[in-house]
Amino acid sequence: MFGSSYDERADISRLPVEARQRRSAEIREFLRSRRARLTPYDVGMPAGSGRRAKGLRREEVAVLAGVGVSWYTWLEQGREIHVSAGVLDAVARVLRFDTAEREHLYLLAGLNPPQAEPSDQPVSAELQRLIDGWLPSPAYILDRHWNLVAVNRAAQLVFSYSDHDHNCLVSFFTNARFRSSLTHWEDAARVIVGQFRADAARYPDDLEFGRLAADMCAASPAFAEIWAEHPVGNATEGVKVVRTSETGELIFEYRSLSLPDRPGHRLMLHTPQLGTATGARLSELMASA
């Protein structure tokens, strides 16, 4: 429905000569160091006699990965050869790479790393303390489907999030109190829809994005109208202006931060804009809550 969001292969040949040389040196030293930390015993192979080099030999890595010895040698030398995700995964498996090492190998070889599987683990106590420590300013965490997985007290009060608000996208278009309080709602709606479409394109095999879009088109004429225009964006920072009868105008600068240990999740932090009364009004709101 959404298609692929990027070309899998980076064009290494277009890099400056110096950059290509650095890449070749890095991949050479990286793979050599990972071979050196394993022994034939570790991978179930006989050690044989007359071994002088520490760790696995190139020939052994090639056999275990199911690739030609010459091809693996060229890979380790950083030559500009054709590589595929399947072969890189085989090499990563043989050399027992963790997630970060596998991603590093992909980047060195000129491929975009595959998307990590989404985390379905509950938010840790450390992350909850992080967003609670952001008080009195609003903070919350979204998963890749825009579900609210952790919200601090300030976000509940400022954005009118209640126990019935489970998804940021749904609440934005269906929470009447939030809509009435957000200044320039129409402009923000276009940004929100554009970012949701961009997120959906990053996960072309995830059918949940299509279901959410269909449900929102049915539930919100405003969403359906903007969705049909195919806006695309990726706002990681900006300004939100909220106005309520209790607080008056609150102006926040916000930033979205990815959480590498929770793939697909992002942390939304809001800070009172300097030169406004937002900080003082926010403190009063929290004190009276």
C-alpha atoms as a PDB file:
ATOM      1  CA  MET A   1       0.000   0.000   0.000  1.00  0.00           C
ATOM      2  CA  PHE A   2       2.754   2.402   0.932  1.00  0.00           C
ATOM      3  CA  GLY A   3       5.754   0.919  -0.936  1.00  0.00           C
ATOM      4  CA  SER A   4       9.404   1.030   0.052  1.00  0.00           C
ATOM      5  CA  SER A   5      10.706   4.191   1.658  1.00  0.00           C
ATOM      6  CA  TYR A   6      14.256   4.079   0.351  1.00  0.00           C
ATOM      7  CA  ASP A   7      16.651   2.529  -2.117  1.00  0.00           C
ATOM      8  CA  GLU A   8      18.414  -0.383  -0.384  1.00  0.00           C
ATOM      9  CA  ARG A   9      21.835   0.284  -1.910  1.00  0.00           C
ATOM     10  CA  ALA A  10      23.987   3.329  -1.330  1.00  0.00           C
ATOM     11  CA  ASP A  11      26.166   4.399  -4.281  1.00  0.00           C
ATOM     12  CA  ILE A  12      29.629   4.066  -2.768  1.00  0.00           C
ATOM     13  CA  SER A  13      31.302   4.866  -6.091  1.00  0.00           C
ATOM     14  CA  ARG A  14      30.098   8.457  -5.757  1.00  0.00           C
ATOM     15  CA  LEU A  15      31.956   8.976  -2.492  1.00  0.00           C
ATOM     16  CA  PRO A  16      35.167  11.013  -2.592  1.00  0.00           C
ATOM     17  CA  VAL A  17      38.347   8.946  -2.971  1.00  0.00           C
ATOM     18  CA  GLU A  18      39.462   9.707   0.575  1.00  0.00           C
ATOM     19  CA  ALA A  19      36.101   8.605   1.981  1.00  0.00           C
ATOM     20  CA  ARG A  20      36.240   5.338   0.019  1.00  0.00           C
ATOM     21  CA  GLN A  21      39.743   4.699   1.341  1.00  0.00           C
ATOM     22  CA  ARG A  22      38.622   5.279   4.925  1.00  0.00           C
ATOM     23  CA  ARG A  23      35.681   2.930   4.396  1.00  0.00           C
ATOM     24  CA  SER A  24      37.960   0.212   2.988  1.00  0.00           C
ATOM     25  CA  ALA A  25      40.326   0.519   5.932  1.00  0.00           C
ATOM     26  CA  GLU A  26      37.475   0.434   8.430  1.00  0.00           C
ATOM     27  CA  ILE A  27      35.778  -2.658   7.024  1.00  0.00           C
ATOM     28  CA  ARG A  28      39.144  -4.418   6.760  1.00  0.00           C
ATOM     29  CA  GLU A  29      40.088  -3.782  10.390  1.00  0.00           C
ATOM     30  CA  PHE A  30      36.548  -4.420  11.618  1.00  0.00           C
ATOM     31  CA  LEU A  31      36.223  -7.875  10.039  1.00  0.00           C
ATOM     32  CA  ARG A  32      39.782  -8.849  10.952  1.00  0.00           C
ATOM     33  CA  SER A  33      39.170  -7.961  14.593  1.00  0.00           C
ATOM     34  CA  ARG A  34      35.961 -10.008  14.671  1.00  0.00           C
ATOM     35  CA  ARG A  35      37.665 -13.023  13.088  1.00  0.00           C
ATOM     36  CA  ALA A  36      40.417 -12.766  15.675  1.00  0.00           C
ATOM     37  CA  ARG A  37      38.085 -13.118  18.645  1.00  0.00           C
ATOM     38  CA  LEU A  38      36.779 -16.547  17.519  1.00  0.00           C
ATOM     39  CA  THR A  39      38.522 -19.912  17.376  1.00  0.00           C
ATOM     40  CA  PRO A  40      37.715 -22.972  15.252  1.00  0.00           C
ATOM     41  CA  TYR A  41      36.466 -24.605  18.452  1.00  0.00           C
ATOM     42  CA  ASP A  42      33.925 -21.787  18.904  1.00  0.00           C
ATOM     43  CA  VAL A  43      32.323 -22.571  15.534  1.00  0.00           C
ATOM     44  CA  GLY A  44      32.614 -26.360  15.645  1.00  0.00           C
ATOM     45  CA  MET A  45      35.558 -26.755  13.276  1.00  0.00           C
ATOM     46  CA  PRO A  46      38.785 -28.721  13.815  1.00  0.00           C
ATOM     47  CA  ALA A  47      41.736 -26.511  14.653  1.00  0.00           C
ATOM     48  CA  GLY A  48      44.191 -28.447  12.499  1.00  0.00           C
ATOM     49  CA  SER A  49      47.939 -27.988  12.786  1.00  0.00           C
ATOM     50  CA  GLY A  50      50.365 -25.250  11.915  1.00  0.00           C
ATOM     51  CA  ARG A  51      48.038 -22.379  12.807  1.00  0.00           C
ATOM     52  CA  ARG A  52      49.916 -19.136  13.240  1.00  0.00           C
ATOM     53  CA  ALA A  53      47.171 -16.557  12.850  1.00  0.00           C
ATOM     54  CA  LYS A  54      44.967 -15.795  15.827  1.00  0.00           C
ATOM     55  CA  GLY A  55      41.290 -16.593  15.401  1.00  0.00           C
ATOM     56  CA  LEU A  56      39.456 -17.838  12.325  1.00  0.00           C
ATOM     57  CA  ARG A  57      40.956 -17.796   8.871  1.00  0.00           C
ATOM     58  CA  ARG A  58      39.260 -16.064   5.971  1.00  0.00           C
ATOM     59  CA  GLU A  59      38.731 -19.452   4.316  1.00  0.00           C
ATOM     60  CA  GLU A  60      36.884 -20.737   7.374  1.00  0.00           C
ATOM     61  CA  VAL A  61      34.590 -17.723   7.534  1.00  0.00           C
ATOM     62  CA  ALA A  62      33.817 -18.102   3.832  1.00  0.00           C
ATOM     63  CA  VAL A  63      32.967 -21.809   4.165  1.00  0.00           C
ATOM     64  CA  LEU A  64      30.747 -21.275   7.197  1.00  0.00           C
ATOM     65  CA  ALA A  65      28.954 -18.325   5.525  1.00  0.00           C
ATOM     66  CA  GLY A  66      28.467 -20.232   2.262  1.00  0.00           C
ATOM     67  CA  VAL A  67      30.343 -17.729   0.078  1.00  0.00           C
ATOM     68  CA  GLY A  68      33.419 -17.947  -2.104  1.00  0.00           C
ATOM     69  CA  VAL A  69      36.801 -17.438  -0.498  1.00  0.00           C
ATOM     70  CA  SER A  70      37.761 -14.819  -3.075  1.00  0.00           C
ATOM     71  CA  TRP A  71      34.496 -12.937  -2.541  1.00  0.00           C
ATOM     72  CA  TYR A  72      34.927 -12.847   1.233  1.00  0.00           C
ATOM     73  CA  THR A  73      38.545 -11.750   0.809  1.00  0.00           C
ATOM     74  CA  TRP A  74      37.415  -8.885  -1.426  1.00  0.00           C
ATOM     75  CA  LEU A  75      34.726  -7.939   1.122  1.00  0.00           C
ATOM     76  CA  GLU A  76      37.292  -7.831   3.904  1.00  0.00           C
ATOM     77  CA  GLN A  77      39.613  -5.781   1.727  1.00  0.00           C
ATOM     78  CA  GLY A  78      36.858  -3.220   1.229  1.00  0.00           C
ATOM     79  CA  ARG A  79      36.676  -3.616  -2.524  1.00  0.00           C
ATOM     80  CA  GLU A  80      33.647  -2.186  -4.341  1.00  0.00           C
ATOM     81  CA  ILE A  81      31.878  -5.495  -4.939  1.00  0.00           C
ATOM     82  CA  HIS A  82      28.211  -6.391  -5.116  1.00  0.00           C
ATOM     83  CA  VAL A  83      26.879  -7.424  -1.703  1.00  0.00           C
ATOM     84  CA  SER A  84      23.427  -8.547  -0.625  1.00  0.00           C
ATOM     85  CA  ALA A  85      21.646  -8.435   2.692  1.00  0.00           C
ATOM     86  CA  GLY A  86      21.469 -12.230   2.805  1.00  0.00           C
ATOM     87  CA  VAL A  87      25.234 -12.642   2.450  1.00  0.00           C
ATOM     88  CA  LEU A  88      25.975  -9.955   5.030  1.00  0.00           C
ATOM     89  CA  ASP A  89      23.590 -11.677   7.441  1.00  0.00           C
ATOM     90  CA  ALA A  90      25.451 -14.962   6.878  1.00  0.00           C
ATOM     91  CA  VAL A  91      28.792 -13.311   7.649  1.00  0.00           C
ATOM     92  CA  ALA A  92      27.308 -11.605  10.705  1.00  0.00           C
ATOM     93  CA  ARG A  93      25.937 -14.943  11.913  1.00  0.00           C
ATOM     94  CA  VAL A  94      29.292 -16.724  11.512  1.00  0.00           C
ATOM     95  CA  LEU A  95      31.180 -13.945  13.292  1.00  0.00           C
ATOM     96  CA  ARG A  96      28.476 -13.788  15.979  1.00  0.00           C
ATOM     97  CA  PHE A  97      27.663 -10.105  15.583  1.00  0.00           C
ATOM     98  CA  ASP A  98      25.268  -8.398  17.940  1.00  0.00           C
ATOM     99  CA  THR A  99      22.674  -5.949  16.617  1.00  0.00           C
ATOM    100  CA  ALA A 100      25.011  -2.941  16.636  1.00  0.00           C
ATOM    101  CA  GLU A 101      27.819  -4.847  14.895  1.00  0.00           C
ATOM    102  CA  ARG A 102      25.451  -6.152  12.223  1.00  0.00           C
ATOM    103  CA  GLU A 103      24.191  -2.637  11.538  1.00  0.00           C
ATOM    104  CA  HIS A 104      27.785  -1.382  11.335  1.00  0.00           C
ATOM    105  CA  LEU A 105      28.661  -4.057   8.769  1.00  0.00           C
ATOM    106  CA  TYR A 106      25.674  -3.071   6.614  1.00  0.00           C
ATOM    107  CA  LEU A 107      26.715   0.573   6.643  1.00  0.00           C
ATOM    108  CA  LEU A 108      30.334  -0.200   5.811  1.00  0.00           C
ATOM    109  CA  ALA A 109      29.216  -2.415   2.930  1.00  0.00           C
ATOM    110  CA  GLY A 110      27.019   0.355   1.507  1.00  0.00           C
ATOM    111  CA  LEU A 111      23.585  -1.022   2.462  1.00  0.00           C
ATOM    112  CA  ASN A 112      20.920   0.488   4.648  1.00  0.00           C
ATOM    113  CA  PRO A 113      20.521  -1.684   7.756  1.00  0.00           C
ATOM    114  CA  PRO A 114      17.230  -3.595   7.992  1.00  0.00           C
ATOM    115  CA  GLN A 115      14.576  -2.205  10.269  1.00  0.00           C
ATOM    116  CA  ALA A 116      14.775  -3.617  13.765  1.00  0.00           C
ATOM    117  CA  GLU A 117      11.775  -5.487  15.078  1.00  0.00           C
ATOM    118  CA  PRO A 118       9.465  -3.307  17.180  1.00  0.00           C
ATOM    119  CA  SER A 119       9.680  -3.694  20.921  1.00  0.00           C
ATOM    120  CA  ASP A 120       6.548  -4.877  22.690  1.00  0.00           C
ATOM    121  CA  GLN A 121       8.098  -4.822  26.157  1.00  0.00           C
ATOM    122  CA  PRO A 122       6.501  -2.573  28.796  1.00  0.00           C
ATOM    123  CA  VAL A 123       8.179   0.757  29.381  1.00  0.00           C
ATOM    124  CA  SER A 124      10.987   0.299  31.864  1.00  0.00           C
ATOM    125  CA  ALA A 125      11.012   1.970  35.256  1.00  0.00           C
ATOM    126  CA  GLU A 126      14.039   3.976  34.096  1.00  0.00           C
ATOM    127  CA  LEU A 127      12.146   5.441  31.127  1.00  0.00           C
ATOM    128  CA  GLN A 128       9.147   6.225  33.306  1.00  0.00           C
ATOM    129  CA  ARG A 129      11.435   8.042  35.741  1.00  0.00           C
ATOM    130  CA  LEU A 130      12.909   9.947  32.801  1.00  0.00           C
ATOM    131  CA  ILE A 131       9.601  11.398  31.650  1.00  0.00           C
ATOM    132  CA  ASP A 132       8.451  11.992  35.232  1.00  0.00           C
ATOM    133  CA  GLY A 133      11.750  13.782  35.836  1.00  0.00           C
ATOM    134  CA  TRP A 134      10.869  16.136  32.978  1.00  0.00           C
ATOM    135  CA  LEU A 135       8.075  17.615  35.116  1.00  0.00           C
ATOM    136  CA  PRO A 136       6.696  20.210  35.265  1.00  0.00           C
ATOM    137  CA  SER A 137       7.028  20.076  31.468  1.00  0.00           C
ATOM    138  CA  PRO A 138       5.068  17.584  29.342  1.00  0.00           C
ATOM    139  CA  ALA A 139       6.730  14.409  28.089  1.00  0.00           C
ATOM    140  CA  TYR A 140       5.440  11.150  26.655  1.00  0.00           C
ATOM    141  CA  ILE A 141       6.573   8.103  24.684  1.00  0.00           C
ATOM    142  CA  LEU A 142       4.974   6.801  21.480  1.00  0.00           C
ATOM    143  CA  ASP A 143       5.446   3.433  19.822  1.00  0.00           C
ATOM    144  CA  ARG A 144       5.743   3.180  16.046  1.00  0.00           C
ATOM    145  CA  HIS A 145       1.936   3.049  15.650  1.00  0.00           C
ATOM    146  CA  TRP A 146       1.645   6.263  17.688  1.00  0.00           C
ATOM    147  CA  ASN A 147       0.226   4.499  20.731  1.00  0.00           C
ATOM    148  CA  LEU A 148       0.834   6.372  23.975  1.00  0.00           C
ATOM    149  CA  VAL A 149       2.897   3.939  26.032  1.00  0.00           C
ATOM    150  CA  ALA A 150       3.981   6.356  28.773  1.00  0.00           C
ATOM    151  CA  VAL A 151       2.691   9.838  29.667  1.00  0.00           C
ATOM    152  CA  ASN A 152       3.699  12.133  32.507  1.00  0.00           C
ATOM    153  CA  ARG A 153       1.257  14.161  34.558  1.00  0.00           C
ATOM    154  CA  ALA A 154       1.996  17.460  32.774  1.00  0.00           C
ATOM    155  CA  ALA A 155       1.166  15.936  29.370  1.00  0.00           C
ATOM    156  CA  GLN A 156      -2.109  14.651  30.759  1.00  0.00           C
ATOM    157  CA  LEU A 157      -3.074  18.104  32.013  1.00  0.00           C
ATOM    158  CA  VAL A 158      -1.773  20.224  29.129  1.00  0.00           C
ATOM    159  CA  PHE A 159      -2.971  18.017  26.256  1.00  0.00           C
ATOM    160  CA  SER A 160      -6.096  16.683  27.965  1.00  0.00           C
ATOM    161  CA  TYR A 161      -4.925  13.068  27.762  1.00  0.00           C
ATOM    162  CA  SER A 162      -7.133  10.804  29.853  1.00  0.00           C
ATOM    163  CA  ASP A 163      -7.313   7.061  30.457  1.00  0.00           C
ATOM    164  CA  HIS A 164      -9.407   6.866  27.276  1.00  0.00           C
ATOM    165  CA  ASP A 165      -6.618   8.298  25.104  1.00  0.00           C
ATOM    166  CA  HIS A 166      -4.519   5.390  23.861  1.00  0.00           C
ATOM    167  CA  ASN A 167      -3.224   6.690  20.539  1.00  0.00           C
ATOM    168  CA  CYS A 168      -1.779  10.138  19.799  1.00  0.00           C
ATOM    169  CA  LEU A 169      -3.051  10.220  16.209  1.00  0.00           C
ATOM    170  CA  VAL A 170      -6.574   9.182  17.193  1.00  0.00           C
ATOM    171  CA  SER A 171      -6.709  11.672  20.050  1.00  0.00           C
ATOM    172  CA  PHE A 172      -5.447  14.508  17.864  1.00  0.00           C
ATOM    173  CA  PHE A 173      -8.389  14.125  15.489  1.00  0.00           C
ATOM    174  CA  THR A 174     -11.118  12.921  17.858  1.00  0.00           C
ATOM    175  CA  ASN A 175     -10.425  14.554  21.243  1.00  0.00           C
ATOM    176  CA  ALA A 176     -12.640  17.630  21.050  1.00  0.00           C
ATOM    177  CA  ARG A 177     -11.054  19.335  24.057  1.00  0.00           C
ATOM    178  CA  PHE A 178      -7.557  18.932  22.645  1.00  0.00           C
ATOM    179  CA  ARG A 179      -8.661  20.245  19.254  1.00  0.00           C
ATOM    180  CA  SER A 180     -10.271  23.321  20.753  1.00  0.00           C
ATOM    181  CA  SER A 181      -7.205  24.129  22.858  1.00  0.00           C
ATOM    182  CA  LEU A 182      -4.531  23.767  20.169  1.00  0.00           C
ATOM    183  CA  THR A 183      -3.823  26.989  18.297  1.00  0.00           C
ATOM    184  CA  HIS A 184      -3.334  26.602  14.525  1.00  0.00           C
ATOM    185  CA  TRP A 185      -4.873  23.107  14.646  1.00  0.00           C
ATOM    186  CA  GLU A 186      -5.270  22.891  10.867  1.00  0.00           C
ATOM    187  CA  ASP A 187      -1.564  23.503  10.244  1.00  0.00           C
ATOM    188  CA  ALA A 188      -0.596  21.001  12.920  1.00  0.00           C
ATOM    189  CA  ALA A 189      -2.999  18.432  11.444  1.00  0.00           C
ATOM    190  CA  ARG A 190      -1.228  18.538   8.091  1.00  0.00           C
ATOM    191  CA  VAL A 191       2.142  18.044   9.795  1.00  0.00           C
ATOM    192  CA  ILE A 192       0.785  15.133  11.840  1.00  0.00           C
ATOM    193  CA  VAL A 193      -0.700  13.337   8.826  1.00  0.00           C
ATOM    194  CA  GLY A 194       2.458  13.881   6.775  1.00  0.00           C
ATOM    195  CA  GLN A 195       4.608  12.404   9.511  1.00  0.00           C
ATOM    196  CA  PHE A 196       2.278   9.421   9.938  1.00  0.00           C
ATOM    197  CA  ARG A 197       2.471   8.684   6.208  1.00  0.00           C
ATOM    198  CA  ALA A 198       6.273   8.906   6.333  1.00  0.00           C
ATOM    199  CA  ASP A 199       6.340   6.523   9.308  1.00  0.00           C
ATOM    200  CA  ALA A 200       4.088   4.081   7.454  1.00  0.00           C
ATOM    201  CA  ALA A 201       6.472   4.033   4.493  1.00  0.00           C
ATOM    202  CA  ARG A 202       9.311   2.932   6.772  1.00  0.00           C
ATOM    203  CA  TYR A 203       7.416  -0.269   7.567  1.00  0.00           C
ATOM    204  CA  PRO A 204       5.887  -1.415   4.247  1.00  0.00           C
ATOM    205  CA  ASP A 205       5.101  -4.888   5.617  1.00  0.00           C
ATOM    206  CA  ASP A 206       3.250  -3.610   8.688  1.00  0.00           C
ATOM    207  CA  LEU A 207      -0.471  -3.780   7.913  1.00  0.00           C
ATOM    208  CA  GLU A 208      -1.382  -1.955  11.119  1.00  0.00           C
ATOM    209  CA  PHE A 209      -0.603   1.408   9.491  1.00  0.00           C
ATOM    210  CA  GLY A 210      -3.124   0.726   6.727  1.00  0.00           C
ATOM    211  CA  ARG A 211      -5.752  -0.310   9.239  1.00  0.00           C
ATOM    212  CA  LEU A 212      -5.161   2.816  11.311  1.00  0.00           C
ATOM    213  CA  ALA A 213      -5.376   5.059   8.247  1.00  0.00           C
ATOM    214  CA  ALA A 214      -8.637   3.411   7.145  1.00  0.00           C
ATOM    215  CA  ASP A 215     -10.139   3.727  10.617  1.00  0.00           C
ATOM    216  CA  MET A 216      -9.129   7.374  10.850  1.00  0.00           C
ATOM    217  CA  CYS A 217     -10.584   8.167   7.416  1.00  0.00           C
ATOM    218  CA  ALA A 218     -13.881   6.702   8.617  1.00  0.00           C
ATOM    219  CA  ALA A 219     -13.788   8.471  11.987  1.00  0.00           C
ATOM    220  CA  SER A 220     -12.509  11.902  10.953  1.00  0.00           C
ATOM    221  CA  PRO A 221     -13.457  13.775   7.759  1.00  0.00           C
ATOM    222  CA  ALA A 222     -10.570  16.165   8.462  1.00  0.00           C
ATOM    223  CA  PHE A 223      -8.066  13.299   8.515  1.00  0.00           C
ATOM    224  CA  ALA A 224      -9.592  11.760   5.378  1.00  0.00           C
ATOM    225  CA  GLU A 225      -9.323  15.043   3.463  1.00  0.00           C
ATOM    226  CA  ILE A 226      -5.663  15.595   4.379  1.00  0.00           C
ATOM    227  CA  TRP A 227      -4.749  11.919   3.880  1.00  0.00           C
ATOM    228  CA  ALA A 228      -6.104  12.045   0.325  1.00  0.00           C
ATOM    229  CA  GLU A 229      -3.667  14.874  -0.472  1.00  0.00           C
ATOM    230  CA  HIS A 230      -0.667  12.620   0.332  1.00  0.00           C
ATOM    231  CA  PRO A 231       1.388  15.054   2.434  1.00  0.00           C
ATOM    232  CA  VAL A 232       4.730  13.708   3.637  1.00  0.00           C
ATOM    233  CA  GLY A 233       6.943  15.150   6.345  1.00  0.00           C
ATOM    234  CA  ASN A 234       9.184  14.306   9.251  1.00  0.00           C
ATOM    235  CA  ALA A 235       8.941  16.958  11.938  1.00  0.00           C
ATOM    236  CA  THR A 236      11.397  16.181  14.727  1.00  0.00           C
ATOM    237  CA  GLU A 237      11.091  19.597  16.338  1.00  0.00           C
ATOM    238  CA  GLY A 238       8.726  22.530  16.327  1.00  0.00           C
ATOM    239  CA  VAL A 239       6.448  24.737  18.387  1.00  0.00           C
ATOM    240  CA  LYS A 240       3.066  23.924  19.935  1.00  0.00           C
ATOM    241  CA  VAL A 241       0.703  26.596  21.213  1.00  0.00           C
ATOM    242  CA  VAL A 242      -2.040  25.492  23.610  1.00  0.00           C
ATOM    243  CA  ARG A 243      -4.707  27.803  25.039  1.00  0.00           C
ATOM    244  CA  THR A 244      -7.166  26.864  27.790  1.00  0.00           C
ATOM    245  CA  SER A 245      -9.422  28.787  30.131  1.00  0.00           C
ATOM    246  CA  GLU A 246      -7.445  27.469  33.111  1.00  0.00           C
ATOM    247  CA  THR A 247      -3.948  28.373  31.922  1.00  0.00           C
ATOM    248  CA  GLY A 248      -4.229  30.916  29.165  1.00  0.00           C
ATOM    249  CA  GLU A 249      -1.674  30.522  26.376  1.00  0.00           C
ATOM    250  CA  LEU A 250       1.132  27.961  26.734  1.00  0.00           C
ATOM    251  CA  ILE A 251       3.896  27.937  24.124  1.00  0.00           C
ATOM    252  CA  PHE A 252       6.173  24.898  23.964  1.00  0.00           C
ATOM    253  CA  GLU A 253       9.167  23.994  21.884  1.00  0.00           C
ATOM    254  CA  TYR A 254       9.119  20.245  21.309  1.00  0.00           C
ATOM    255  CA  ARG A 255      11.649  17.682  20.110  1.00  0.00           C
ATOM    256  CA  SER A 256      11.206  14.066  19.098  1.00  0.00           C
ATOM    257  CA  LEU A 257      14.016  11.677  20.081  1.00  0.00           C
ATOM    258  CA  SER A 258      14.324   8.065  18.940  1.00  0.00           C
ATOM    259  CA  LEU A 259      14.994   5.364  21.519  1.00  0.00           C
ATOM    260  CA  PRO A 260      17.586   2.984  20.035  1.00  0.00           C
ATOM    261  CA  ASP A 261      16.951   0.271  22.627  1.00  0.00           C
ATOM    262  CA  ARG A 262      13.230   0.357  21.801  1.00  0.00           C
ATOM    263  CA  PRO A 263      12.996   0.257  17.973  1.00  0.00           C
ATOM    264  CA  GLY A 264      10.146   2.317  16.573  1.00  0.00           C
ATOM    265  CA  HIS A 265       9.580   4.236  19.814  1.00  0.00           C
ATOM    266  CA  ARG A 266      10.218   7.934  20.258  1.00  0.00           C
ATOM    267  CA  LEU A 267      10.349  10.277  23.210  1.00  0.00           C
ATOM    268  CA  MET A 268       8.478  13.569  22.912  1.00  0.00           C
ATOM    269  CA  LEU A 269       9.874  16.333  25.120  1.00  0.00           C
ATOM    270  CA  HIS A 270       8.290  19.758  25.520  1.00  0.00           C
ATOM    271  CA  THR A 271      10.037  22.852  26.915  1.00  0.00           C
ATOM    272  CA  PRO A 272       8.410  26.223  27.757  1.00  0.00           C
ATOM    273  CA  GLN A 273       9.494  28.761  25.152  1.00  0.00           C
ATOM    274  CA  LEU A 274      11.843  31.399  26.512  1.00  0.00           C
ATOM    275  CA  GLY A 275      10.425  34.886  26.831  1.00  0.00           C
ATOM    276  CA  THR A 276       6.885  33.666  27.498  1.00  0.00           C
ATOM    277  CA  ALA A 277       4.847  33.140  30.640  1.00  0.00           C
ATOM    278  CA  THR A 278       4.550  29.426  29.892  1.00  0.00           C
ATOM    279  CA  GLY A 279       6.961  28.253  32.593  1.00  0.00           C
ATOM    280  CA  ALA A 280       5.211  30.151  35.389  1.00  0.00           C
ATOM    281  CA  ARG A 281       1.732  29.175  34.178  1.00  0.00           C
ATOM    282  CA  LEU A 282       2.792  25.546  33.887  1.00  0.00           C
ATOM    283  CA  SER A 283       4.105  25.538  37.461  1.00  0.00           C
ATOM    284  CA  GLU A 284       0.796  26.991  38.673  1.00  0.00           C
ATOM    285  CA  LEU A 285      -1.119  24.340  36.755  1.00  0.00           C
ATOM    286  CA  MET A 286       0.928  21.529  38.267  1.00  0.00           C
ATOM    287  CA  ALA A 287       0.640  22.995  41.766  1.00  0.00           C
ATOM    288  CA  SER A 288      -3.150  23.186  41.542  1.00  0.00           C
ATOM    289  CA  ALA A 289      -3.598  19.710  40.017  1.00  0.00           C
END
